[in-house]
PDB file of C-alpha atoms in Angstrom:
ATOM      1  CA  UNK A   1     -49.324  41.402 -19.680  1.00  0.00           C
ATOM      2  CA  UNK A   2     -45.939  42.440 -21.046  1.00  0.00           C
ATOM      3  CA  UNK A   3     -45.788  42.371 -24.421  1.00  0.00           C
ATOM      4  CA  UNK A   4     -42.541  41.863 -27.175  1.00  0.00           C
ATOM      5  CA  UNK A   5     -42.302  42.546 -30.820  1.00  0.00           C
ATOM      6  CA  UNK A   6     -40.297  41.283 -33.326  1.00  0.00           C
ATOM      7  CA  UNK A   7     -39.834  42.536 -37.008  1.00  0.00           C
ATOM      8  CA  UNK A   8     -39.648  40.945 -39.206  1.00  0.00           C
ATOM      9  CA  UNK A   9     -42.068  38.143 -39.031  1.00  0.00           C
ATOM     10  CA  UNK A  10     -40.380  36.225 -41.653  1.00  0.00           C
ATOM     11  CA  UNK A  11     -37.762  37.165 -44.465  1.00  0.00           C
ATOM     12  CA  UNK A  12     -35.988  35.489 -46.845  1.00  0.00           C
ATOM     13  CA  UNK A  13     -32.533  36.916 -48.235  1.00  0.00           C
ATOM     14  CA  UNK A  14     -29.823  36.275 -50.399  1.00  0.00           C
ATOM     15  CA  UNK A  15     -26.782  34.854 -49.543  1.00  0.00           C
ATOM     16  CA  UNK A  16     -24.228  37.845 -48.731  1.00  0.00           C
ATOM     17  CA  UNK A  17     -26.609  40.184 -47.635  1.00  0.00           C
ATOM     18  CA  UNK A  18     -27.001  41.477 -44.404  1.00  0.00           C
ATOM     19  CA  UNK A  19     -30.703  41.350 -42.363  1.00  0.00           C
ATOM     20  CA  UNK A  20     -32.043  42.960 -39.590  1.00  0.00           C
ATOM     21  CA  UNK A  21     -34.586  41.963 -36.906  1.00  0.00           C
ATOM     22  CA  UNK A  22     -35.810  44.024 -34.412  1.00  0.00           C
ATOM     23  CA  UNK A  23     -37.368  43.090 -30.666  1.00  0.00           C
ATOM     24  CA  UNK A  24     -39.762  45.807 -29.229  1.00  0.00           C
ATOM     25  CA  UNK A  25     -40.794  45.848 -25.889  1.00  0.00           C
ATOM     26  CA  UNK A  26     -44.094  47.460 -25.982  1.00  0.00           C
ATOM     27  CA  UNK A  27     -45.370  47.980 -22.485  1.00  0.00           C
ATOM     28  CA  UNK A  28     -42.342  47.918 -20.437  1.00  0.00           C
ATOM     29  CA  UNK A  29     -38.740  48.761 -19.924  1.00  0.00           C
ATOM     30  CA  UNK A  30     -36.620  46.085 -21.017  1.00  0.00           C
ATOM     31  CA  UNK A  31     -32.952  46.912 -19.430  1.00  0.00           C
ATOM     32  CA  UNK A  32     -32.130  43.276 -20.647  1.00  0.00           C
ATOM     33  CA  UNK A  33     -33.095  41.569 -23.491  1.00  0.00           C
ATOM     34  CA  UNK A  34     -31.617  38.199 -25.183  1.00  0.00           C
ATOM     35  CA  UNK A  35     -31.570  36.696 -28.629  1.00  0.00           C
ATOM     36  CA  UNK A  36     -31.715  32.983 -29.523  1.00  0.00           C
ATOM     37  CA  UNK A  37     -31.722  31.330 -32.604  1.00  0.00           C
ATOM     38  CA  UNK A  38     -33.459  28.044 -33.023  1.00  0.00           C
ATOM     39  CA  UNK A  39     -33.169  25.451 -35.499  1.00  0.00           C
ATOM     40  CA  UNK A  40     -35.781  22.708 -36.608  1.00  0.00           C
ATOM     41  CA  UNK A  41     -36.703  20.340 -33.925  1.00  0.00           C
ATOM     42  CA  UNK A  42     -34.299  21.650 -31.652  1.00  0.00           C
ATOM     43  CA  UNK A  43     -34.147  24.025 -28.123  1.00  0.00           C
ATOM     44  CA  UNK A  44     -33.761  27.576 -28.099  1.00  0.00           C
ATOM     45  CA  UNK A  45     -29.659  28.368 -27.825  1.00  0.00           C
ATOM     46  CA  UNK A  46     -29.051  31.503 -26.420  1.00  0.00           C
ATOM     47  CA  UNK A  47     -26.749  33.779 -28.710  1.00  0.00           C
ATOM     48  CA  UNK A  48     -26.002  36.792 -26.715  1.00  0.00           C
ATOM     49  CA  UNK A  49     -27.074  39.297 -23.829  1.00  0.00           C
ATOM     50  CA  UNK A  50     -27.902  42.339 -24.229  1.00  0.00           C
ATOM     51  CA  UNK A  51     -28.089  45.574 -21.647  1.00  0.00           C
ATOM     52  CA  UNK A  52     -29.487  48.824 -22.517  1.00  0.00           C
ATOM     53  CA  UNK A  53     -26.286  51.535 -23.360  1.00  0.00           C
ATOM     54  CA  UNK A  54     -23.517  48.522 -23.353  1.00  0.00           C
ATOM     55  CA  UNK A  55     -22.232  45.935 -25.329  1.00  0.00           C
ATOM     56  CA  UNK A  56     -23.681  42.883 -25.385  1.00  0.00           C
ATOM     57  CA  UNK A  57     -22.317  39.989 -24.233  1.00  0.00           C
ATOM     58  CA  UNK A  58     -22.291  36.828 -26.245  1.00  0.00           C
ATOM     59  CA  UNK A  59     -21.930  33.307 -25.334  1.00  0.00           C
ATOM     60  CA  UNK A  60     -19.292  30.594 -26.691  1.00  0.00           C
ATOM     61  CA  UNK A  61     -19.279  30.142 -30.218  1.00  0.00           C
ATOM     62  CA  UNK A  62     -21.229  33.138 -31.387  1.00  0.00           C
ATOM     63  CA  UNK A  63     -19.367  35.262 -33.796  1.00  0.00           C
ATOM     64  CA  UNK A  64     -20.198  38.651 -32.492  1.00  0.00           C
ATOM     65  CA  UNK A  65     -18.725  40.511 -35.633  1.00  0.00           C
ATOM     66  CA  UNK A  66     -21.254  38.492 -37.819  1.00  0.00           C
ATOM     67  CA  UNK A  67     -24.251  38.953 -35.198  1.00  0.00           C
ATOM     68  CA  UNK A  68     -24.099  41.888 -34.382  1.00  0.00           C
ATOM     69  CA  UNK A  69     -26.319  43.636 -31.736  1.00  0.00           C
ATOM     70  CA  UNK A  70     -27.587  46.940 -30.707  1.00  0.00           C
ATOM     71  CA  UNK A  71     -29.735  48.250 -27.338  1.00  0.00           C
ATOM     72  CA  UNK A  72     -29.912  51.531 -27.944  1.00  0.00           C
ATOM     73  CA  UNK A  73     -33.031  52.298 -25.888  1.00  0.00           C
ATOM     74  CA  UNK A  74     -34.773  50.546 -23.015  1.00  0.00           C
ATOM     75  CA  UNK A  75     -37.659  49.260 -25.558  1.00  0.00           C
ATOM     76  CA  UNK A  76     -35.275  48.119 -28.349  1.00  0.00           C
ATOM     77  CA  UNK A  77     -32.560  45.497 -29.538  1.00  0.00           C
ATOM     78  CA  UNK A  78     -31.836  44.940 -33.140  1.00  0.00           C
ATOM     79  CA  UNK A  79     -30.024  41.856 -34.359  1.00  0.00           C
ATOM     80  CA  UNK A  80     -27.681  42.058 -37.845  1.00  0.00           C
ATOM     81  CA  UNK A  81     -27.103  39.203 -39.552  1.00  0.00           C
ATOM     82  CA  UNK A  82     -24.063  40.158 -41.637  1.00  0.00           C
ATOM     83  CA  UNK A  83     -23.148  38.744 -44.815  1.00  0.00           C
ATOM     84  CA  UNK A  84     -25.997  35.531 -44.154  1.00  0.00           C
ATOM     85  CA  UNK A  85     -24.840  32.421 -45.867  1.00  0.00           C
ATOM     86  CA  UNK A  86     -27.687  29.353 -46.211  1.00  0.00           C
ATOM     87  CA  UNK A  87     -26.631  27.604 -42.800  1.00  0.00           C
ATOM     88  CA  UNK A  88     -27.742  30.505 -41.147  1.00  0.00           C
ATOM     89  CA  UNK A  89     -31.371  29.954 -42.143  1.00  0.00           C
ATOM     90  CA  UNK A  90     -32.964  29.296 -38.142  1.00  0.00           C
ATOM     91  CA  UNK A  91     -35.563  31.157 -36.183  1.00  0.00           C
ATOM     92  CA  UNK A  92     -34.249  34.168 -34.407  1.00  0.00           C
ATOM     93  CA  UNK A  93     -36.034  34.673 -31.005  1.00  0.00           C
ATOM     94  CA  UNK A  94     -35.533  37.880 -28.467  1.00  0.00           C
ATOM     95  CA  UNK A  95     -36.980  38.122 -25.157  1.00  0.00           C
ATOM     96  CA  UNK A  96     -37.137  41.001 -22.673  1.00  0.00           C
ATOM     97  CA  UNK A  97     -36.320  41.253 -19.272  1.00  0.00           C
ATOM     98  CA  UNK A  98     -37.157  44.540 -16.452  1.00  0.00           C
ATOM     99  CA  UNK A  99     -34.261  43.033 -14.708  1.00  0.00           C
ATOM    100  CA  UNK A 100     -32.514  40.848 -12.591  1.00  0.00           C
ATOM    101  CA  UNK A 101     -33.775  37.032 -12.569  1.00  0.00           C
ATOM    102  CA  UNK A 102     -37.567  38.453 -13.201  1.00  0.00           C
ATOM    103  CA  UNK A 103     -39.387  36.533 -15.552  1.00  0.00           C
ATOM    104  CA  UNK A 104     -38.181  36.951 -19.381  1.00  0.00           C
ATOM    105  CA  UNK A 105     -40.924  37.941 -22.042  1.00  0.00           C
ATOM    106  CA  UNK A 106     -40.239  36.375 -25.595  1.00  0.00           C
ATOM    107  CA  UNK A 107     -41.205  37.349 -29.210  1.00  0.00           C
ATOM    108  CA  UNK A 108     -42.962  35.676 -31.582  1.00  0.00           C
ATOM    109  CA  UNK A 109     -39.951  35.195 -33.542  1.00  0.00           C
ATOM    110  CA  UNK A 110     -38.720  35.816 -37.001  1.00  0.00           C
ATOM    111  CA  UNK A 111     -37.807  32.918 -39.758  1.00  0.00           C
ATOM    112  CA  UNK A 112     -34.868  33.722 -41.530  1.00  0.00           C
ATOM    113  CA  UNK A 113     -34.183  31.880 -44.746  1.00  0.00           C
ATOM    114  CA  UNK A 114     -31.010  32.263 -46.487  1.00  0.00           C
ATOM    115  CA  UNK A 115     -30.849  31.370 -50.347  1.00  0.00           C
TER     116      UNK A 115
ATOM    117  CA  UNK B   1     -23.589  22.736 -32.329  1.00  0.00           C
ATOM    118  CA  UNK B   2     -26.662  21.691 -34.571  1.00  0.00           C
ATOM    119  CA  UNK B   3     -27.684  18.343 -34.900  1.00  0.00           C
ATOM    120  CA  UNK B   4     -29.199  17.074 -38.350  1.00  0.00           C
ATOM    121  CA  UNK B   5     -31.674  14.509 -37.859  1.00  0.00           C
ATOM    122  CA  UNK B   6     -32.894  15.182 -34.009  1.00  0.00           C
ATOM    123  CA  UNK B   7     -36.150  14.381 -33.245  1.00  0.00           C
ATOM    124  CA  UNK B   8     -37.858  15.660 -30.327  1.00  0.00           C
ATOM    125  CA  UNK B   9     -39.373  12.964 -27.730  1.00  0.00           C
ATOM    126  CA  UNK B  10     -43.035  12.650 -28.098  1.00  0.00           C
ATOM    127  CA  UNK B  11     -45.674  12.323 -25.730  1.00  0.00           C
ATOM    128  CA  UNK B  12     -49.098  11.406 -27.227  1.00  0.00           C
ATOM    129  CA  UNK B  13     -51.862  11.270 -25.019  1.00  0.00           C
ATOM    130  CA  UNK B  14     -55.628  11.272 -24.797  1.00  0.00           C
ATOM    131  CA  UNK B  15     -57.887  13.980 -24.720  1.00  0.00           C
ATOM    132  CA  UNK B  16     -58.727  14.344 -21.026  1.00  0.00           C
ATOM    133  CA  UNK B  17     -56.025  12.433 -19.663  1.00  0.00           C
ATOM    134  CA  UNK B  18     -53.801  13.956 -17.471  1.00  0.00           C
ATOM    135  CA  UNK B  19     -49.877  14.290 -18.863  1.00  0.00           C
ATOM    136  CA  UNK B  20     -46.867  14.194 -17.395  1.00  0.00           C
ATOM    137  CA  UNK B  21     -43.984  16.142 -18.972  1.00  0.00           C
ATOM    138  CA  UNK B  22     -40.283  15.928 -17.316  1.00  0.00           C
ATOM    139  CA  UNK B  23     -37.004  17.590 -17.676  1.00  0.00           C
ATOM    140  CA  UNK B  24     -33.640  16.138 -16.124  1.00  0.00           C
ATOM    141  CA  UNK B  25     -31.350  20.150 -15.435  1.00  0.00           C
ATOM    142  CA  UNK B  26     -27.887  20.564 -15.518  1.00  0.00           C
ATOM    143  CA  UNK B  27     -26.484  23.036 -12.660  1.00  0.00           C
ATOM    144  CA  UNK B  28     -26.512  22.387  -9.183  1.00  0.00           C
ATOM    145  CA  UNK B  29     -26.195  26.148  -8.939  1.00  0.00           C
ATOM    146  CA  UNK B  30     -29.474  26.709 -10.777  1.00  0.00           C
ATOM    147  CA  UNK B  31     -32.290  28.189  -8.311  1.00  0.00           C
ATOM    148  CA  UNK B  32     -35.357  29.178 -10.721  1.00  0.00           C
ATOM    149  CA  UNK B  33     -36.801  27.012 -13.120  1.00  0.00           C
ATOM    150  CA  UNK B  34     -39.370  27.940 -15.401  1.00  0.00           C
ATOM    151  CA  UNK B  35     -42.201  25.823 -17.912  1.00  0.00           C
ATOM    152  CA  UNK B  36     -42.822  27.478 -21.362  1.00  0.00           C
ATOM    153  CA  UNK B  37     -44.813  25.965 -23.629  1.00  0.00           C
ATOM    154  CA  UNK B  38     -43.995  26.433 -27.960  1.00  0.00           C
ATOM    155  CA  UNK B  39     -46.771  26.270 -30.869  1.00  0.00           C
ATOM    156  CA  UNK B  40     -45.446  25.706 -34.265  1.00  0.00           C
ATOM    157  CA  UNK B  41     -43.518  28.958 -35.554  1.00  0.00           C
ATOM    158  CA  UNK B  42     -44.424  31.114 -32.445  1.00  0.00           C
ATOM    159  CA  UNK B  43     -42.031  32.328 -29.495  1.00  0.00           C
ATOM    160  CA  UNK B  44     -42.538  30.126 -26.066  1.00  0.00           C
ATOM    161  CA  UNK B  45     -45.099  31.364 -24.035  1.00  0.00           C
ATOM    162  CA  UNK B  46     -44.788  31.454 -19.857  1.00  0.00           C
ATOM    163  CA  UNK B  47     -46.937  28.395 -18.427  1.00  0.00           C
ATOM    164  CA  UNK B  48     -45.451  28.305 -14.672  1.00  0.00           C
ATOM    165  CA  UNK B  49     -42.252  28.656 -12.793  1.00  0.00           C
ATOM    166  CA  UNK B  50     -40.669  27.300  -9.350  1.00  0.00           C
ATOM    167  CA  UNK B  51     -38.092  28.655  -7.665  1.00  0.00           C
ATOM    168  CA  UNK B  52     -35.775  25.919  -5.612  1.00  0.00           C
ATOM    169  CA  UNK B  53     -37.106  27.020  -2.278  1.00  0.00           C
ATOM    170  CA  UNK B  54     -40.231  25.019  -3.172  1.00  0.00           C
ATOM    171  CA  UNK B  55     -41.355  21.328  -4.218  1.00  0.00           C
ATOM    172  CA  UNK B  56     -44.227  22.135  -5.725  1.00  0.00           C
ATOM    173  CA  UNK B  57     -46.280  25.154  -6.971  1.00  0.00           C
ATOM    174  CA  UNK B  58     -49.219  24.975  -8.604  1.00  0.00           C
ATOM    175  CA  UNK B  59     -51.484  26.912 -11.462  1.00  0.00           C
ATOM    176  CA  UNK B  60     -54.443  26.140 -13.537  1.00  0.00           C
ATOM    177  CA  UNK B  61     -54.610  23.308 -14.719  1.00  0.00           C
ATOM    178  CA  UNK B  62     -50.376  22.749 -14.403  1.00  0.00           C
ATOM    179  CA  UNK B  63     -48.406  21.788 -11.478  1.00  0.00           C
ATOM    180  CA  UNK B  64     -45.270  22.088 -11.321  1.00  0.00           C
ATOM    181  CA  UNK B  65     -42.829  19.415  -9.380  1.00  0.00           C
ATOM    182  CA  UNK B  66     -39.044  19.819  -8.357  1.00  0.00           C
ATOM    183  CA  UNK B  67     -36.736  17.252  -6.953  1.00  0.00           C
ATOM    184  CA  UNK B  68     -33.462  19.395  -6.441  1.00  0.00           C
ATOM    185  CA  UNK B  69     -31.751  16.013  -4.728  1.00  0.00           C
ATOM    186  CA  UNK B  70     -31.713  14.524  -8.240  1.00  0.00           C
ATOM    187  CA  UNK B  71     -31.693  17.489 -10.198  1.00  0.00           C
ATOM    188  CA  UNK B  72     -35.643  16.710 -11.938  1.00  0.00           C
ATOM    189  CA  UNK B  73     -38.351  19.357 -13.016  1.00  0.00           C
ATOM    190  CA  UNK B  74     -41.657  18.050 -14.063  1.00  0.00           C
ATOM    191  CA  UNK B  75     -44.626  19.484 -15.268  1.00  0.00           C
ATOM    192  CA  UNK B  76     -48.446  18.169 -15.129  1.00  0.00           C
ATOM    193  CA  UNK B  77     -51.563  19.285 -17.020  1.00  0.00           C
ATOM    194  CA  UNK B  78     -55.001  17.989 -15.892  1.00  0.00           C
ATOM    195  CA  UNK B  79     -57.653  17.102 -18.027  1.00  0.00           C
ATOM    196  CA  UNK B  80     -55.528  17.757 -21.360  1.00  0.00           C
ATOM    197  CA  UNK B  81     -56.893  19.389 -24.237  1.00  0.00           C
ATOM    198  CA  UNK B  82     -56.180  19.689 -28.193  1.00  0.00           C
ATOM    199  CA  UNK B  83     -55.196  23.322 -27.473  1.00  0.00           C
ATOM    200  CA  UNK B  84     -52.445  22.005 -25.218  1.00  0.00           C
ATOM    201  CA  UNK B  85     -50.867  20.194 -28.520  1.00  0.00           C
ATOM    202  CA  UNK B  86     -47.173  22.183 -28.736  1.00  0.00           C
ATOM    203  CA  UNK B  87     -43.857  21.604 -27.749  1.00  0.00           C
ATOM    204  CA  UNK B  88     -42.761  22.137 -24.066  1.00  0.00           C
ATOM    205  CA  UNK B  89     -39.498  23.503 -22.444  1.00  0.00           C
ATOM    206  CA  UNK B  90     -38.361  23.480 -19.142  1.00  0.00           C
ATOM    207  CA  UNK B  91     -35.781  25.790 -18.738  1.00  0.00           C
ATOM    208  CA  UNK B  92     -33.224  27.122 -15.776  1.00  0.00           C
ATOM    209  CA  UNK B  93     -31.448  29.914 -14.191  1.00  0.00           C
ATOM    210  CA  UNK B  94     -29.014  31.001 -11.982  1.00  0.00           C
ATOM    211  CA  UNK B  95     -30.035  33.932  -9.674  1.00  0.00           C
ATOM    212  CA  UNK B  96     -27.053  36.514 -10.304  1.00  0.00           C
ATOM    213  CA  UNK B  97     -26.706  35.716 -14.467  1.00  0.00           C
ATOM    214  CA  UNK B  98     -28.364  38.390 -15.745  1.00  0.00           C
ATOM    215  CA  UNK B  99     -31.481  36.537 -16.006  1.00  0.00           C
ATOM    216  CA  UNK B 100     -29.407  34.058 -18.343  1.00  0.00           C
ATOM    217  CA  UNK B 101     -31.453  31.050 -19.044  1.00  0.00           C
ATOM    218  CA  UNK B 102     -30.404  27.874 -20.514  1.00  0.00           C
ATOM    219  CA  UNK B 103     -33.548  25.708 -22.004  1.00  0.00           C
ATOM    220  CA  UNK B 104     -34.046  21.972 -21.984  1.00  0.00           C
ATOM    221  CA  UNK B 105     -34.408  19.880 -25.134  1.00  0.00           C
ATOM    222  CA  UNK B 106     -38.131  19.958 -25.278  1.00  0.00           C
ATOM    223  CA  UNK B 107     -40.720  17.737 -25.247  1.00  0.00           C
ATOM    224  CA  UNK B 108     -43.586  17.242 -28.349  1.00  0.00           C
ATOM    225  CA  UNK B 109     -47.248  16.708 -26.395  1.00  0.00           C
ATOM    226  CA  UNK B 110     -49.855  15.560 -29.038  1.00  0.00           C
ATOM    227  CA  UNK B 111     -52.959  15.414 -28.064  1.00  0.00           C
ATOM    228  CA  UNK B 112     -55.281  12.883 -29.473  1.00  0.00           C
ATOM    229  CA  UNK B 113     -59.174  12.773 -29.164  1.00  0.00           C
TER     230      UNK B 113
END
């Protein structure tokens, strides 16, 4: 079956710095993928869309200067999390799409702690 | 908008039973609706999906229901197992949104022997 990545698996930071996570598709073209974030106890939130060669599109809320995103190729997104302050401690989730409505193929996800 | 101090509704049941997991979704408009089910500090995994030109469609073990008259999902696992211990999410779609999906609250299945 289709497989995503994500790196990393967990990482903690320092408040101010910037962190990057990465979503791999390994076994398939992925001309869409998403990112959600996902706090304790809670659903998955989408944060923005993402097609290969454009810019992504993010949903209400989402500040896309402080998350920003990059599809550079059809088997990777990277999320930045600039300057991370303590509330933006969650769990970061991408999934990967062929296309279309097709079924969406999620990461295992990456904890992000902020101190 | 995070909320401190939500708790996710539980469903315990007993090892064997069969459960019954259900989801109330938002848009009319919405035409695919999919199951994934969420271990502790792992991604959701695919369990089963429906798209609204069915009632029903069934897998192993899972069937899935859909009432599009009163906008309800639900979700059914025979025989339930400890392995089947995780939090479920139904979640929904709208054919020409990019694949856009928009995820129920979820619902904590603990499995007791």
């Amino acid at each position: 079956g289709a497989v995503v990545s994500q790196h990393p698996s967990r990482v903690i930071c320092k408040s101010g710095t910037s962190v990057k996570i990465e979503c791999r598709s390994l076994d398939f073209q992925a001309t869409t993928m998403f990112w959600y974030r996902q706090f304790p106890k809670q659903s998955l939130m989408l944060m923005a869309t993402s097609n290969e060669g454009s810019k992504a599109t993010y949903e209400q809320g989402v500040e896309k200067d402080k998350f920003l995103i990059n599809h550079a190729s059809l088997t990777l997104s990277t999320l930045t999390v600039t300057s991370a302050h303590p509330e933006d401690s969650s769990f970061y989730i991408c999934s990967a799409s062929s296309g279309g409505a097709n079924e969406q193929f999620f990461g295992p996800g990456t904890r992000l702690t902020v101190l | 908008g995070e909320s401190v101090g939500l708790h996710l509704p539980t469903l315990s049941v007993q090892e064997g039973d069969n459960s019954i997991i259900n989801c109330a979704y938002s848009n009319s408009a919405s035409d695919y609706f999919i199951w994934y089910k969420q271990e502790s500090g792992k991604g959701p995994q695919f369990i089963i999906d429906i798209r609204s030109n069915m009632d029903k469609r069934q897998g192993q073990r899972v069937t899935v229901l859909l009432n599009k008259t009163v906008k309800h999902l639900s979700l059914q696992i025979a025989a339930t197992q400890p392995g089947d211990s995780a939090v479920y999410f139904c979640a929904e779609n709208i054919m020409d949104s990019w694949g856009k999906l928009q995820f129920g609250a979820g619902t904590q299945v603990v499995v007791t022997p």
